[in-house]
Coordinates of C-alpha atoms and ligand atoms in Angstrom, one line a residue:
M1 CA 79.0 -22.3 79.4
F2 CA 78.0 -19.4 77.2
E3 CA 79.4 -19.3 73.7
I4 CA 80.1 -16.0 72.4
L5 CA 78.9 -15.8 68.8
T6 CA 80.8 -13.9 66.2
R7 CA 78.8 -11.3 64.3
R8 CA 78.7 -13.7 61.3
Q9 CA 77.4 -16.6 63.3
A10 CA 74.7 -14.4 64.9
L11 CA 73.5 -13.2 61.5
G12 CA 73.4 -16.8 60.3
A13 CA 71.4 -17.9 63.2
F14 CA 69.0 -15.0 62.7
A15 CA 68.6 -15.9 59.0
V16 CA 67.7 -19.5 59.9
A17 CA 65.2 -18.4 62.5
A18 CA 63.6 -15.9 60.1
C19 CA 63.2 -18.8 57.6
V20 CA 61.5 -20.9 60.1
L21 CA 59.2 -18.2 61.5
T22 CA 58.2 -16.4 58.3
P23 CA 55.8 -18.4 56.1
V24 CA 57.8 -19.0 52.9
A25 CA 56.0 -17.8 49.8
V26 CA 54.9 -20.7 47.7
R27 CA 57.1 -20.8 44.6
A28 CA 55.3 -20.4 41.3
E29 CA 56.3 -23.8 40.1
D30 CA 54.7 -25.4 43.2
V31 CA 51.3 -24.0 42.3
V32 CA 49.0 -25.7 39.9
K33 CA 46.0 -23.7 38.6
I34 CA 42.7 -25.0 37.3
G35 CA 40.3 -22.6 35.6
V36 CA 36.6 -23.4 36.2
I37 CA 34.4 -21.7 33.6
V38 CA 30.6 -21.9 34.5
P39 CA 27.5 -19.8 34.1
M40 CA 27.1 -17.9 37.4
T41 CA 24.5 -15.5 36.0
G42 CA 21.7 -15.9 33.4
P43 CA 19.3 -18.9 33.1
S44 CA 21.9 -21.5 34.0
A45 CA 23.3 -19.7 37.0
S46 CA 22.3 -22.5 39.4
T47 CA 24.7 -24.8 37.6
G48 CA 27.6 -22.5 38.3
R49 CA 26.6 -21.9 41.9
E50 CA 26.3 -25.7 42.5
I51 CA 29.6 -26.5 40.9
E52 CA 31.4 -23.6 42.7
A53 CA 30.0 -24.7 46.1
A54 CA 31.0 -28.3 45.5
I55 CA 34.5 -27.5 44.5
K56 CA 35.0 -25.2 47.5
L57 CA 33.6 -28.0 49.7
F58 CA 36.1 -30.5 48.1
Q59 CA 39.0 -28.2 48.9
A60 CA 37.8 -27.5 52.4
Q61 CA 37.6 -31.2 53.1
K62 CA 40.7 -32.5 51.3
G63 CA 43.0 -29.5 51.5
D64 CA 44.6 -27.6 48.7
K65 CA 47.6 -30.0 48.0
A66 CA 47.8 -32.8 45.4
G67 CA 50.9 -34.5 44.0
G68 CA 53.0 -32.2 46.2
K69 CA 51.6 -29.1 44.6
K70 CA 49.2 -26.4 45.8
V71 CA 46.0 -26.4 43.8
E72 CA 44.6 -23.0 43.0
V73 CA 41.1 -22.8 41.5
I74 CA 40.2 -19.7 39.4
F75 CA 36.4 -19.3 38.9
K76 CA 35.1 -17.5 35.8
D77 CA 31.5 -16.7 34.8
D78 CA 30.7 -17.2 31.1
T79 CA 27.0 -16.2 31.6
G80 CA 26.2 -19.2 29.4
V81 CA 27.4 -17.6 26.2
A82 CA 29.8 -19.7 24.1
D83 CA 31.9 -16.8 22.7
I84 CA 32.6 -15.8 26.3
T85 CA 33.5 -19.3 27.3
K86 CA 36.1 -19.5 24.5
R87 CA 37.6 -16.1 25.4
L88 CA 37.9 -17.0 29.1
A89 CA 39.5 -20.4 28.2
Q90 CA 42.1 -18.5 26.1
E91 CA 42.8 -16.0 28.8
L92 CA 43.2 -18.7 31.4
V93 CA 45.7 -20.5 29.2
V94 CA 47.7 -17.4 28.1
N95 CA 47.6 -15.2 31.2
D96 CA 47.1 -17.6 34.1
H97 CA 49.0 -20.6 32.7
V98 CA 46.3 -23.0 34.0
A99 CA 47.1 -26.7 33.9
A100 CA 43.5 -27.6 33.1
I101 CA 40.1 -26.0 32.3
A102 CA 36.9 -27.3 33.8
G103 CA 33.2 -26.6 34.3
F104 CA 31.0 -26.0 31.2
G105 CA 27.3 -25.7 32.1
L106 CA 25.9 -26.3 28.6
T107 CA 26.9 -28.4 25.6
P108 CA 27.7 -25.4 23.3
L109 CA 30.0 -24.0 26.0
A110 CA 31.9 -27.3 26.4
L111 CA 32.3 -27.5 22.6
A112 CA 33.5 -23.9 22.3
A113 CA 36.4 -24.6 24.7
A114 CA 37.5 -27.9 23.0
P115 CA 39.8 -26.3 20.4
I116 CA 41.6 -24.4 23.2
A117 CA 42.2 -27.6 25.2
T118 CA 43.5 -29.3 22.1
Q119 CA 45.9 -26.4 21.1
A120 CA 47.1 -25.9 24.7
K121 CA 47.3 -29.7 25.3
I122 CA 45.7 -29.4 28.7
P123 CA 42.8 -31.4 30.1
E124 CA 39.2 -30.1 29.8
I125 CA 37.2 -31.6 32.6
V126 CA 33.5 -31.4 31.6
M127 CA 31.6 -31.2 34.9
A128 CA 28.0 -30.4 33.6
A129 CA 27.3 -30.7 29.9
G130 CA 25.7 -34.0 28.7
T131 CA 25.7 -34.4 24.9
S132 CA 27.4 -37.7 23.9
I133 CA 29.6 -36.1 21.1
I134 CA 31.4 -33.7 23.5
T135 CA 34.2 -36.1 24.5
E136 CA 35.0 -36.6 20.8
A137 CA 35.6 -32.9 20.2
S138 CA 39.1 -33.1 21.8
P139 CA 41.4 -36.0 23.0
F140 CA 42.0 -33.8 26.1
I141 CA 38.3 -33.9 27.2
V142 CA 37.4 -36.0 30.2
R143 CA 33.8 -36.0 31.6
T144 CA 32.6 -36.3 35.2
S145 CA 28.9 -35.4 34.5
F146 CA 26.7 -37.8 32.5
T147 CA 25.3 -38.2 29.1
L148 CA 21.6 -37.9 28.3
A149 CA 21.5 -41.3 26.5
Q150 CA 23.0 -42.9 29.6
D151 CA 20.2 -41.6 31.8
T152 CA 17.4 -42.1 29.2
V153 CA 17.9 -45.7 28.0
P154 CA 17.2 -47.2 31.5
L155 CA 14.0 -45.0 31.7
A156 CA 12.8 -46.3 28.4
D157 CA 13.4 -49.9 29.7
W158 CA 11.4 -49.1 32.8
A159 CA 8.6 -47.7 30.6
L160 CA 8.5 -50.8 28.5
N161 CA 8.4 -53.0 31.6
N162 CA 5.6 -51.0 33.1
G163 CA 3.0 -51.3 30.3
I164 CA 3.8 -48.1 28.5
K165 CA 3.3 -48.7 24.7
K166 CA 2.4 -45.3 23.2
V167 CA 4.6 -42.3 23.9
V168 CA 5.1 -38.7 23.0
T169 CA 8.5 -37.0 23.6
L170 CA 9.1 -33.3 24.3
V171 CA 12.7 -32.1 24.7
A172 CA 14.7 -28.9 24.5
D173 CA 15.8 -28.4 20.9
Y174 CA 19.6 -28.7 21.1
G175 CA 22.3 -31.4 21.6
P176 CA 21.3 -33.1 24.9
G177 CA 17.6 -32.9 24.1
I178 CA 18.1 -34.5 20.7
D179 CA 20.3 -37.2 22.3
A180 CA 17.6 -37.9 24.9
E181 CA 14.8 -38.0 22.3
K182 CA 16.8 -40.3 20.0
A183 CA 17.7 -42.7 22.9
F184 CA 14.2 -42.9 24.1
V185 CA 12.5 -43.3 20.7
E186 CA 15.0 -46.0 19.5
K187 CA 14.5 -48.0 22.7
I188 CA 10.7 -47.7 22.7
K189 CA 10.5 -48.7 19.1
A190 CA 12.9 -51.6 19.5
G191 CA 10.8 -52.8 22.4
G192 CA 7.6 -52.9 20.3
G193 CA 6.3 -49.5 21.4
Q194 CA 4.9 -46.7 19.3
V195 CA 6.1 -43.1 19.2
L196 CA 3.1 -40.8 18.4
D197 CA 5.1 -37.6 18.0
S198 CA 8.5 -36.1 18.9
L199 CA 8.2 -32.4 19.9
R200 CA 11.1 -30.0 20.4
A201 CA 10.8 -26.7 22.4
P202 CA 13.3 -23.9 21.8
L203 CA 16.1 -23.7 24.4
K204 CA 15.8 -20.0 24.9
N205 CA 12.7 -18.5 26.5
P206 CA 10.6 -21.7 25.9
E207 CA 6.8 -21.5 25.8
F208 CA 5.8 -25.1 26.6
A209 CA 2.0 -24.7 26.5
P210 CA 1.3 -25.4 22.8
F211 CA 3.6 -28.5 22.9
L212 CA 2.0 -29.8 26.1
Q213 CA -1.5 -29.3 24.6
K214 CA -0.5 -31.2 21.5
A215 CA 0.9 -34.1 23.5
K216 CA -2.3 -34.3 25.6
D217 CA -4.5 -34.4 22.4
L218 CA -2.5 -37.4 21.1
K219 CA -3.5 -39.4 24.2
P220 CA -0.3 -41.4 24.7
D221 CA 0.3 -43.7 27.7
A222 CA 3.2 -41.5 28.6
L223 CA 4.8 -38.2 27.9
F224 CA 8.7 -38.2 28.1
L225 CA 10.4 -34.9 29.0
F226 CA 13.9 -33.4 29.0
V227 CA 14.8 -29.8 29.7
P228 CA 18.2 -28.7 31.1
S229 CA 18.8 -27.9 34.7
G230 CA 17.2 -24.6 35.6
Q231 CA 14.1 -25.0 33.4
G232 CA 12.3 -27.8 35.2
A233 CA 10.2 -25.7 37.6
Q234 CA 8.7 -23.7 34.7
L235 CA 8.0 -26.8 32.7
M236 CA 6.4 -28.7 35.5
K237 CA 4.2 -25.7 36.4
Q238 CA 2.7 -25.9 32.9
V239 CA 2.5 -29.7 33.0
A240 CA 0.5 -29.4 36.3
E241 CA -2.0 -27.0 34.6
R242 CA -2.8 -29.6 32.0
E243 CA -3.7 -32.4 34.5
F244 CA -2.3 -35.3 32.4
A245 CA -3.2 -37.8 35.2
K246 CA -6.9 -37.2 34.6
D247 CA -6.4 -38.6 31.1
N248 CA -4.3 -41.5 32.4
I249 CA -1.2 -40.0 30.8
K250 CA 2.0 -40.7 32.8
V251 CA 4.6 -37.9 32.8
I252 CA 8.1 -39.3 32.9
A253 CA 11.5 -37.5 32.5
T254 CA 15.2 -37.4 33.0
G255 CA 16.2 -36.2 36.4
D256 CA 17.2 -32.8 34.9
V257 CA 13.5 -32.0 35.1
T258 CA 13.0 -32.8 38.8
D259 CA 16.3 -31.2 39.6
D260 CA 17.0 -31.4 43.3
E261 CA 17.8 -27.7 43.3
Q262 CA 14.2 -26.8 42.3
L263 CA 12.2 -29.8 43.2
N264 CA 11.0 -28.6 46.6
G265 CA 9.4 -25.6 45.1
M266 CA 7.4 -27.6 42.5
G267 CA 4.6 -28.6 44.8
D268 CA 2.5 -31.7 45.2
S269 CA 1.6 -32.1 41.5
V270 CA 5.1 -33.7 40.9
L271 CA 4.5 -36.4 43.7
G272 CA 4.9 -39.9 42.2
M273 CA 6.6 -38.7 39.1
I274 CA 9.2 -41.3 37.7
T275 CA 12.5 -40.1 36.5
S276 CA 16.0 -41.5 35.8
M277 CA 19.4 -39.9 36.8
M278 CA 22.9 -40.6 38.1
Y279 CA 22.4 -38.7 41.3
S280 CA 19.7 -37.8 43.8
T281 CA 20.3 -35.8 47.0
A282 CA 18.4 -38.6 48.7
H283 CA 20.8 -41.3 47.5
N284 CA 21.1 -43.7 50.4
S285 CA 24.8 -44.3 51.1
P286 CA 27.1 -43.3 53.9
E287 CA 29.3 -41.4 51.4
N288 CA 26.3 -39.4 50.2
K289 CA 24.9 -38.7 53.7
A290 CA 28.3 -37.2 54.7
F291 CA 28.5 -35.3 51.5
V292 CA 25.0 -33.8 51.8
A293 CA 25.4 -32.9 55.4
A294 CA 28.7 -31.1 54.7
F295 CA 27.4 -29.4 51.6
E296 CA 24.2 -28.1 53.4
K297 CA 26.3 -27.0 56.4
A298 CA 28.5 -24.9 54.2
N299 CA 25.6 -23.7 52.0
P300 CA 22.5 -23.5 54.2
T301 CA 20.1 -22.3 51.5
M302 CA 21.2 -24.9 48.9
R303 CA 20.8 -28.6 48.2
P304 CA 23.4 -30.5 46.2
N305 CA 22.1 -31.5 42.8
F306 CA 23.6 -33.6 40.0
M307 CA 25.7 -30.6 38.8
A308 CA 27.3 -30.3 42.2
L309 CA 28.4 -34.0 41.8
G310 CA 30.0 -33.2 38.4
G311 CA 32.1 -30.5 40.1
Y312 CA 33.0 -32.5 43.2
D313 CA 34.1 -35.6 41.3
G314 CA 35.8 -33.4 38.6
M315 CA 38.0 -32.0 41.4
A316 CA 38.6 -35.5 42.8
L317 CA 39.7 -36.6 39.4
F318 CA 42.1 -33.7 39.0
Y319 CA 43.6 -34.3 42.4
A320 CA 44.0 -38.1 41.8
A321 CA 45.6 -37.4 38.4
L322 CA 48.1 -35.0 40.0
E323 CA 48.9 -37.6 42.7
K324 CA 49.5 -40.2 40.0
T325 CA 51.9 -38.0 37.9
K326 CA 53.5 -36.8 41.2
G327 CA 52.7 -33.3 40.4
D328 CA 53.8 -33.3 36.7
T329 CA 51.4 -31.0 34.9
D330 CA 52.1 -32.2 31.4
G331 CA 48.5 -32.3 29.9
A332 CA 48.9 -35.6 28.0
K333 CA 50.2 -37.2 31.2
L334 CA 47.3 -35.9 33.3
V335 CA 44.7 -37.2 30.8
D336 CA 46.5 -40.5 30.7
A337 CA 46.4 -40.7 34.4
M338 CA 42.6 -40.0 34.4
K339 CA 41.9 -42.8 32.0
G340 CA 40.6 -45.9 33.9
M341 CA 40.5 -44.0 37.2
A342 CA 37.8 -45.5 39.5
W343 CA 36.5 -44.3 42.8
M344 CA 33.5 -44.1 45.2
S345 CA 31.6 -40.9 44.7
P346 CA 28.6 -39.8 46.8
R347 CA 26.5 -40.8 43.7
G348 CA 27.9 -44.4 43.9
P349 CA 30.8 -46.2 42.2
I350 CA 32.2 -44.3 39.1
S351 CA 35.1 -44.7 36.7
I352 CA 36.5 -43.0 33.6
D353 CA 36.2 -45.3 30.5
P354 CA 39.9 -45.5 29.3
Q355 CA 38.7 -45.7 25.6
T356 CA 36.2 -42.9 25.5
R357 CA 37.3 -40.7 28.5
D358 CA 33.6 -40.6 29.4
I359 CA 32.1 -41.5 32.8
V360 CA 30.7 -44.9 33.7
Q361 CA 28.2 -44.9 36.5
N362 CA 25.0 -46.3 38.0
V363 CA 21.7 -44.9 36.7
Y364 CA 18.8 -44.9 39.2
I365 CA 15.1 -45.0 38.6
R366 CA 13.4 -42.7 41.1
K367 CA 10.0 -41.5 42.3
V368 CA 9.2 -38.1 43.7
E369 CA 8.1 -38.5 47.4
R370 CA 7.7 -36.3 50.4
R371 CA 10.1 -37.1 53.2
D372 CA 10.3 -35.0 56.4
G373 CA 8.1 -32.4 54.7
Q374 CA 10.4 -32.0 51.7
L375 CA 10.2 -33.4 48.1
Y376 CA 12.9 -35.8 47.1
N377 CA 13.7 -38.1 44.2
I378 CA 13.6 -41.5 45.9
E379 CA 15.7 -44.2 44.1
F380 CA 14.0 -47.6 43.8
E381 CA 15.9 -49.4 41.0
T382 CA 19.6 -49.3 40.1
V383 CA 21.1 -50.0 36.7
P384 CA 24.8 -50.6 37.5
A385 CA 27.9 -49.3 35.6
V386 CA 26.2 -47.8 32.6
K387 CA 28.5 -46.6 29.8
D388 CA 27.4 -43.9 27.3
P389 CA 25.1 -46.0 25.0
V390 CA 25.9 -43.8 22.0
K391 CA 29.6 -44.6 22.1
A392 CA 28.9 -48.2 23.0
A393 CA 26.8 -48.6 19.9
K394 CA 29.5 -46.9 17.7
A395 CA 32.2 -49.2 19.2
G396 CA 30.0 -52.3 18.5
K397 CA 29.7 -51.4 14.8
Ligands
PHB1 C1 23.8 -29.6 28.3 O1 23.7 -28.5 27.8 O2 24.6 -30.5 27.9 C2 23.0 -29.9 29.6 C3 22.7 -28.9 30.4 C4 22.0 -29.1 31.6 C5 21.5 -30.4 31.8 C6 21.7 -31.4 30.9 C7 22.5 -31.2 29.8 O3 20.7 -30.6 32.8

């Protein structure tokens, strides 16, 4: 039997159908924004590109929902200039009402944003910068990258165990370089080794030649190097010109120098070079193989480097924290949720130290090798669950 609808019933039925058929606009309170501030232009542009690609991949794989909220990412290019980072962080807080800020391609940029995170009481997820002190600049900072001391101490141990007694260090003259130098020098001296000189090259427009010549003239067993991501190719070109191997001088470095993003273009002179790092594109695990395949499919001209991992895991941390708070975006609650969080990353098992809010992770000793016609950092030793040694030493005092 047909029912004859009154005009009112008909209108009601239409309204219900319209609700079902028309996509309902997401209410503002159901959207959580995270502002990602990275250098996308300038000398550290590759850091921004890697982090952006990794975050986009994370959202493509896991969707845009966490804790019942829609997660919206706003990318901003600070060009690597701290004043711009600070202004962008302020704008993201005031105009976009972000629940967190993230990224930070260099130490001064992470430090510039710290007072904004403290005032706004929102998490600052450091996905790239590596100076130990950063996490102490605000109780709202949590790090998913690495610290230079964390990567350097295992390499100094390797050097001591492999007959290296006399060393020269050459680092970029700012926070992470000084941390790397200090960690390497202290460990070598404690192990009975000798430090012949500690050289520092300027961060901006460095000219490495005079430092490399000086290092060569001192005839150490090994030269230890650190420069930030993006400068490795230029440094290694000048290292190659000096033919250290002919004088039996080993060249060793943190993995920032043999950055996977640039490694393939460095040529055969880097073959056999020993470095230490928390991530290699060649890391042999099912999680990493799946990650690299998906990353390279989405970005055919790129390789994921250690910066990409900071971005990918930083997003994983933000999602997991939102799940834990059931979508509550209160900044202190989000940071609390992040403390002690542990998960399997493509780089290996990682966790957030609940005391320091810094990352705990494996550090790998690697050797540059050619595989399938391409240069890779091949891991051959693992130092498990390394905490930032600078904070561990302070806590021990
Ligand atoms: C830093 O500025 O903290 C930094 C940048 C790039 C690196 C390592 C450290 O590769």
